[in-house]
Amino acid sequence: MYEFTIIVPVFNEEENLERVEQELLKYTRIATKKTAVLFVNDGSTDGSQELIEAICNRNEMFSFINFKENRGLSAAIKAGFDTVETPLVGYIDSDLQTAPEDFNLLLEHITHHALVTGVRANRKDSFVKNMSSRIANGIRRAFTHDGMDDTGCPLKVIKTEYAKRIPMFKGLHRFLPAMVMLQNGTVLQVPVQHFPRMAGTAKFGLWNRLLGPLMDCFAYLWMKKKYINYEIKSKG
């Protein structure tokens, strides 16, 4: 029935969820692929789950997964990848600092690539946040040689067959292009809009935006060395 599923990780975002519903509903009316939405509630302790259930009850294209406890963004994305059944999967943050309509820009190119990621043009974040992200992206590129300028952009489209083969660990959401490239898939980055956070609080600080990713680079190098990749020529 659906061709594309948008994963929306949620952790204590009750102030944003009604706007998420409105914006994603508007997007489903203009989407170039028939689109479903999957909330992944990452152990929220506020009223997020009640709002998610209400949204899903009144919109048939919305569904949810509710974690027993907070496990982090990478776990939420991984759970979404494991759950979706559509040929294409994407994700967007519930703070809506990126625009759902920009998924159409990414979907234009997905036929010829395994992953298409947004690049936040004219970012509306603080100086410290922008600089720490720029440094972290530079360090990651030096380790992975993925050529990506902004892997932290929370707007991506991936062919589901590639997404399901990504061996996720905590922090690996920043390495999605590199992990797709390990599968010999091609990746592309496309400029997208960026907006200030309207409500709620950011979940990432200096540690998990800069120092944490540096440590994750070493985990990626180990995984790259050990990664198993094969193609079946024939069966009998």
Short mmCIF file of N, CA and C in Angstrom, two decimals, residues 65-180:
data_model
loop_
_atom_site.label_atom_id
_atom_site.label_comp_id
_atom_site.label_asym_id
_atom_site.label_seq_id
_atom_site.Cartn_x
_atom_site.Cartn_y
_atom_site.Cartn_z
N ILE A 65 6.13 2.68 17.52
CA ILE A 65 6.83 1.73 18.38
C ILE A 65 7.12 2.48 19.67
N ASN A 66 6.93 1.84 20.80
CA ASN A 66 7.16 2.48 22.09
C ASN A 66 8.21 1.69 22.87
N PHE A 67 9.40 2.26 23.05
CA PHE A 67 10.45 1.59 23.80
C PHE A 67 10.10 1.52 25.30
N LYS A 68 10.56 0.45 25.94
CA LYS A 68 10.38 0.31 27.38
C LYS A 68 11.20 1.34 28.14
N GLU A 69 12.38 1.69 27.63
CA GLU A 69 13.25 2.68 28.26
C GLU A 69 14.08 3.38 27.20
N ASN A 70 14.66 4.51 27.57
CA ASN A 70 15.45 5.31 26.63
C ASN A 70 16.70 4.55 26.21
N ARG A 71 16.89 4.39 24.89
CA ARG A 71 18.04 3.65 24.37
C ARG A 71 18.86 4.48 23.39
N GLY A 72 18.45 5.69 23.06
CA GLY A 72 19.26 6.55 22.21
C GLY A 72 18.78 6.59 20.77
N LEU A 73 19.24 7.63 20.05
CA LEU A 73 18.79 7.87 18.69
C LEU A 73 19.13 6.73 17.74
N SER A 74 20.33 6.19 17.84
CA SER A 74 20.71 5.10 16.94
C SER A 74 19.80 3.89 17.12
N ALA A 75 19.45 3.58 18.36
CA ALA A 75 18.55 2.45 18.62
C ALA A 75 17.17 2.71 18.04
N ALA A 76 16.69 3.96 18.15
CA ALA A 76 15.38 4.30 17.60
C ALA A 76 15.37 4.16 16.09
N ILE A 77 16.43 4.63 15.43
CA ILE A 77 16.51 4.50 13.98
C ILE A 77 16.61 3.03 13.57
N LYS A 78 17.42 2.27 14.29
CA LYS A 78 17.58 0.84 14.01
C LYS A 78 16.24 0.11 14.15
N ALA A 79 15.49 0.41 15.19
CA ALA A 79 14.18 -0.23 15.38
C ALA A 79 13.25 0.10 14.23
N GLY A 80 13.32 1.35 13.76
CA GLY A 80 12.52 1.72 12.60
C GLY A 80 12.92 0.95 11.36
N PHE A 81 14.23 0.86 11.10
CA PHE A 81 14.71 0.09 9.96
C PHE A 81 14.24 -1.37 10.04
N ASP A 82 14.29 -1.95 11.23
CA ASP A 82 13.90 -3.35 11.40
C ASP A 82 12.40 -3.56 11.16
N THR A 83 11.61 -2.52 11.39
CA THR A 83 10.16 -2.64 11.37
C THR A 83 9.54 -2.37 10.00
N VAL A 84 10.08 -1.40 9.26
CA VAL A 84 9.42 -0.97 8.02
C VAL A 84 9.43 -2.07 6.98
N GLU A 85 8.41 -2.04 6.11
CA GLU A 85 8.28 -3.03 5.05
C GLU A 85 8.22 -2.37 3.67
N THR A 86 8.27 -1.05 3.63
CA THR A 86 8.22 -0.35 2.36
C THR A 86 9.59 -0.40 1.67
N PRO A 87 9.63 -0.22 0.35
CA PRO A 87 10.92 -0.28 -0.37
C PRO A 87 11.87 0.85 0.02
N LEU A 88 11.32 1.98 0.47
CA LEU A 88 12.13 3.13 0.84
C LEU A 88 11.83 3.53 2.28
N VAL A 89 12.86 4.00 2.98
CA VAL A 89 12.70 4.46 4.36
C VAL A 89 13.49 5.75 4.53
N GLY A 90 12.97 6.64 5.34
CA GLY A 90 13.68 7.86 5.67
C GLY A 90 13.46 8.22 7.12
N TYR A 91 14.12 9.29 7.56
CA TYR A 91 13.79 9.75 8.90
C TYR A 91 13.95 11.26 9.01
N ILE A 92 13.26 11.80 10.00
CA ILE A 92 13.28 13.23 10.29
C ILE A 92 13.17 13.39 11.79
N ASP A 93 13.87 14.37 12.34
CA ASP A 93 13.80 14.62 13.78
C ASP A 93 12.46 15.25 14.13
N SER A 94 11.98 14.97 15.35
CA SER A 94 10.69 15.50 15.78
C SER A 94 10.75 16.97 16.18
N ASP A 95 11.95 17.59 16.18
CA ASP A 95 12.02 19.03 16.43
C ASP A 95 11.69 19.84 15.18
N LEU A 96 11.59 19.16 14.02
CA LEU A 96 11.24 19.79 12.74
C LEU A 96 12.14 20.97 12.41
N GLN A 97 13.43 20.83 12.64
CA GLN A 97 14.37 21.84 12.16
C GLN A 97 14.68 21.63 10.67
N THR A 98 14.20 20.53 10.12
CA THR A 98 14.20 20.33 8.68
C THR A 98 12.76 20.18 8.22
N ALA A 99 12.51 20.40 6.93
CA ALA A 99 11.15 20.46 6.40
C ALA A 99 10.76 19.15 5.72
N PRO A 100 9.62 18.56 6.08
CA PRO A 100 9.20 17.32 5.43
C PRO A 100 9.09 17.43 3.92
N GLU A 101 8.68 18.60 3.41
CA GLU A 101 8.53 18.71 1.96
C GLU A 101 9.85 18.50 1.22
N ASP A 102 10.97 18.68 1.92
CA ASP A 102 12.27 18.47 1.28
C ASP A 102 12.57 16.99 1.03
N PHE A 103 11.75 16.09 1.61
CA PHE A 103 11.90 14.68 1.24
C PHE A 103 11.75 14.49 -0.26
N ASN A 104 10.90 15.30 -0.89
CA ASN A 104 10.72 15.18 -2.35
C ASN A 104 12.01 15.47 -3.11
N LEU A 105 12.84 16.39 -2.57
CA LEU A 105 14.12 16.68 -3.21
C LEU A 105 15.03 15.45 -3.17
N LEU A 106 14.99 14.73 -2.05
CA LEU A 106 15.82 13.53 -1.90
C LEU A 106 15.28 12.38 -2.74
N LEU A 107 13.95 12.25 -2.77
CA LEU A 107 13.33 11.14 -3.51
C LEU A 107 13.58 11.25 -5.02
N GLU A 108 13.83 12.45 -5.50
CA GLU A 108 14.14 12.63 -6.92
C GLU A 108 15.35 11.80 -7.35
N HIS A 109 16.27 11.56 -6.42
CA HIS A 109 17.55 10.94 -6.76
C HIS A 109 17.70 9.50 -6.27
N ILE A 110 16.73 9.01 -5.51
CA ILE A 110 16.94 7.74 -4.82
C ILE A 110 16.97 6.56 -5.79
N THR A 111 16.39 6.69 -6.98
CA THR A 111 16.42 5.58 -7.94
C THR A 111 17.85 5.17 -8.27
N HIS A 112 18.74 6.13 -8.35
CA HIS A 112 20.11 5.87 -8.79
C HIS A 112 21.12 5.79 -7.65
N HIS A 113 20.65 5.85 -6.41
CA HIS A 113 21.54 5.80 -5.25
C HIS A 113 20.92 4.95 -4.16
N ALA A 114 21.77 4.43 -3.29
CA ALA A 114 21.27 3.65 -2.15
C ALA A 114 20.82 4.55 -1.01
N LEU A 115 21.45 5.72 -0.88
CA LEU A 115 21.12 6.67 0.18
C LEU A 115 21.25 8.08 -0.37
N VAL A 116 20.27 8.92 -0.05
CA VAL A 116 20.35 10.35 -0.36
C VAL A 116 20.13 11.10 0.94
N THR A 117 21.08 11.95 1.30
CA THR A 117 21.02 12.67 2.58
C THR A 117 20.95 14.17 2.34
N GLY A 118 20.26 14.86 3.23
CA GLY A 118 20.21 16.30 3.17
C GLY A 118 21.48 16.93 3.72
N VAL A 119 21.77 18.13 3.27
CA VAL A 119 22.83 18.97 3.83
C VAL A 119 22.16 20.27 4.26
N ARG A 120 22.28 20.59 5.54
CA ARG A 120 21.57 21.76 6.06
C ARG A 120 22.20 23.05 5.54
N ALA A 121 21.52 23.72 4.62
CA ALA A 121 22.00 24.98 4.07
C ALA A 121 21.60 26.12 5.00
N ASN A 122 22.52 27.05 5.23
CA ASN A 122 22.24 28.21 6.07
C ASN A 122 21.68 27.80 7.43
N ARG A 123 22.45 27.00 8.18
CA ARG A 123 21.99 26.46 9.46
C ARG A 123 21.60 27.54 10.45
N LYS A 124 20.52 27.28 11.17
CA LYS A 124 19.97 28.25 12.13
C LYS A 124 20.28 27.86 13.57
N ASP A 125 21.46 27.29 13.80
CA ASP A 125 21.87 26.90 15.14
C ASP A 125 22.86 27.91 15.71
N SER A 126 23.19 27.73 16.99
CA SER A 126 24.14 28.63 17.64
C SER A 126 25.54 28.46 17.07
N PHE A 127 26.40 29.43 17.33
CA PHE A 127 27.78 29.38 16.85
C PHE A 127 28.49 28.13 17.38
N VAL A 128 28.32 27.85 18.68
CA VAL A 128 28.99 26.69 19.28
C VAL A 128 28.51 25.40 18.64
N LYS A 129 27.21 25.28 18.42
CA LYS A 129 26.66 24.06 17.82
C LYS A 129 27.15 23.89 16.39
N ASN A 130 27.15 24.99 15.64
CA ASN A 130 27.62 24.92 14.26
C ASN A 130 29.10 24.53 14.18
N MET A 131 29.93 25.16 15.04
CA MET A 131 31.36 24.89 14.98
C MET A 131 31.68 23.47 15.43
N SER A 132 31.01 23.00 16.49
CA SER A 132 31.28 21.64 16.96
C SER A 132 30.85 20.61 15.91
N SER A 133 29.74 20.87 15.22
CA SER A 133 29.30 19.96 14.17
C SER A 133 30.27 19.98 12.99
N ARG A 134 30.78 21.18 12.66
CA ARG A 134 31.72 21.28 11.55
C ARG A 134 33.01 20.52 11.85
N ILE A 135 33.49 20.65 13.08
CA ILE A 135 34.71 19.93 13.47
C ILE A 135 34.46 18.42 13.46
N ALA A 136 33.31 18.01 14.02
CA ALA A 136 32.99 16.57 14.08
C ALA A 136 32.87 15.98 12.68
N ASN A 137 32.25 16.73 11.76
CA ASN A 137 32.12 16.24 10.39
C ASN A 137 33.48 16.12 9.72
N GLY A 138 34.39 17.08 10.01
CA GLY A 138 35.73 17.00 9.45
C GLY A 138 36.50 15.79 9.94
N ILE A 139 36.38 15.52 11.25
CA ILE A 139 37.05 14.34 11.81
C ILE A 139 36.49 13.07 11.20
N ARG A 140 35.16 12.99 11.09
CA ARG A 140 34.54 11.79 10.53
C ARG A 140 34.97 11.57 9.09
N ARG A 141 35.01 12.63 8.29
CA ARG A 141 35.44 12.47 6.89
C ARG A 141 36.87 11.96 6.80
N ALA A 142 37.73 12.42 7.72
CA ALA A 142 39.13 11.98 7.71
C ALA A 142 39.22 10.48 7.99
N PHE A 143 38.32 9.96 8.81
CA PHE A 143 38.35 8.54 9.15
C PHE A 143 37.67 7.69 8.08
N THR A 144 36.54 8.17 7.55
CA THR A 144 35.70 7.32 6.70
C THR A 144 35.89 7.56 5.20
N HIS A 145 36.38 8.76 4.84
CA HIS A 145 36.50 9.14 3.43
C HIS A 145 35.17 9.01 2.69
N ASP A 146 34.07 9.35 3.40
CA ASP A 146 32.75 9.23 2.78
C ASP A 146 32.37 10.45 1.94
N GLY A 147 33.12 11.55 2.08
CA GLY A 147 32.86 12.74 1.28
C GLY A 147 31.64 13.52 1.69
N MET A 148 31.02 13.17 2.80
CA MET A 148 29.78 13.81 3.23
C MET A 148 30.08 15.03 4.11
N ASP A 149 29.39 16.13 3.85
CA ASP A 149 29.61 17.37 4.59
C ASP A 149 28.80 17.47 5.88
N ASP A 150 27.69 16.72 5.98
CA ASP A 150 26.76 16.94 7.10
C ASP A 150 25.96 15.67 7.38
N THR A 151 26.63 14.64 7.90
CA THR A 151 25.90 13.39 8.16
C THR A 151 24.94 13.52 9.34
N GLY A 152 25.07 14.60 10.13
CA GLY A 152 24.14 14.81 11.23
C GLY A 152 22.80 15.37 10.78
N CYS A 153 22.66 15.70 9.50
CA CYS A 153 21.38 16.23 9.01
C CYS A 153 20.28 15.19 9.20
N PRO A 154 19.22 15.53 9.93
CA PRO A 154 18.17 14.55 10.22
C PRO A 154 17.13 14.46 9.11
N LEU A 155 17.59 14.34 7.88
CA LEU A 155 16.69 14.18 6.74
C LEU A 155 17.42 13.28 5.74
N LYS A 156 16.96 12.04 5.65
CA LYS A 156 17.62 11.06 4.79
C LYS A 156 16.58 10.15 4.17
N VAL A 157 16.91 9.61 2.99
CA VAL A 157 16.12 8.56 2.35
C VAL A 157 17.08 7.43 1.98
N ILE A 158 16.69 6.21 2.31
CA ILE A 158 17.54 5.04 2.07
C ILE A 158 16.70 3.93 1.46
N LYS A 159 17.27 3.20 0.53
CA LYS A 159 16.61 1.98 0.07
C LYS A 159 16.61 0.99 1.23
N THR A 160 15.44 0.45 1.53
CA THR A 160 15.27 -0.36 2.74
C THR A 160 16.18 -1.58 2.75
N GLU A 161 16.45 -2.14 1.60
CA GLU A 161 17.32 -3.33 1.57
C GLU A 161 18.71 -3.01 2.11
N TYR A 162 19.20 -1.80 1.91
CA TYR A 162 20.48 -1.37 2.46
C TYR A 162 20.34 -1.04 3.94
N ALA A 163 19.26 -0.35 4.31
CA ALA A 163 19.06 0.06 5.70
C ALA A 163 19.02 -1.15 6.63
N LYS A 164 18.37 -2.22 6.20
CA LYS A 164 18.21 -3.40 7.05
C LYS A 164 19.53 -4.15 7.25
N ARG A 165 20.51 -3.90 6.38
CA ARG A 165 21.80 -4.60 6.51
C ARG A 165 22.83 -3.79 7.30
N ILE A 166 22.46 -2.61 7.76
CA ILE A 166 23.41 -1.78 8.50
C ILE A 166 23.52 -2.31 9.93
N PRO A 167 24.71 -2.71 10.37
CA PRO A 167 24.88 -3.19 11.75
C PRO A 167 25.02 -1.99 12.69
N MET A 168 23.93 -1.59 13.30
CA MET A 168 23.92 -0.36 14.09
C MET A 168 24.49 -0.57 15.49
N PHE A 169 25.21 0.44 15.98
CA PHE A 169 25.55 0.52 17.39
C PHE A 169 25.39 1.98 17.81
N LYS A 170 25.44 2.25 19.09
CA LYS A 170 25.17 3.58 19.59
C LYS A 170 26.11 4.60 18.96
N GLY A 171 25.55 5.63 18.36
CA GLY A 171 26.33 6.66 17.71
C GLY A 171 26.52 6.45 16.22
N LEU A 172 26.13 5.26 15.71
CA LEU A 172 26.41 4.96 14.32
C LEU A 172 25.49 5.69 13.34
N HIS A 173 24.44 6.36 13.85
CA HIS A 173 23.57 7.10 12.93
C HIS A 173 24.35 8.16 12.15
N ARG A 174 25.48 8.62 12.70
CA ARG A 174 26.31 9.60 11.99
C ARG A 174 27.11 8.96 10.85
N PHE A 175 27.14 7.65 10.81
CA PHE A 175 27.96 6.94 9.84
C PHE A 175 27.11 6.20 8.80
N LEU A 176 25.85 6.58 8.67
CA LEU A 176 24.98 5.86 7.73
C LEU A 176 25.51 5.88 6.30
N PRO A 177 25.96 7.04 5.76
CA PRO A 177 26.53 7.01 4.41
C PRO A 177 27.72 6.05 4.29
N ALA A 178 28.62 6.11 5.27
CA ALA A 178 29.80 5.23 5.23
C ALA A 178 29.40 3.76 5.28
N MET A 179 28.38 3.44 6.09
CA MET A 179 27.95 2.05 6.20
C MET A 179 27.26 1.57 4.93
N VAL A 180 26.57 2.47 4.24
CA VAL A 180 25.98 2.10 2.95
C VAL A 180 27.09 1.89 1.91
#
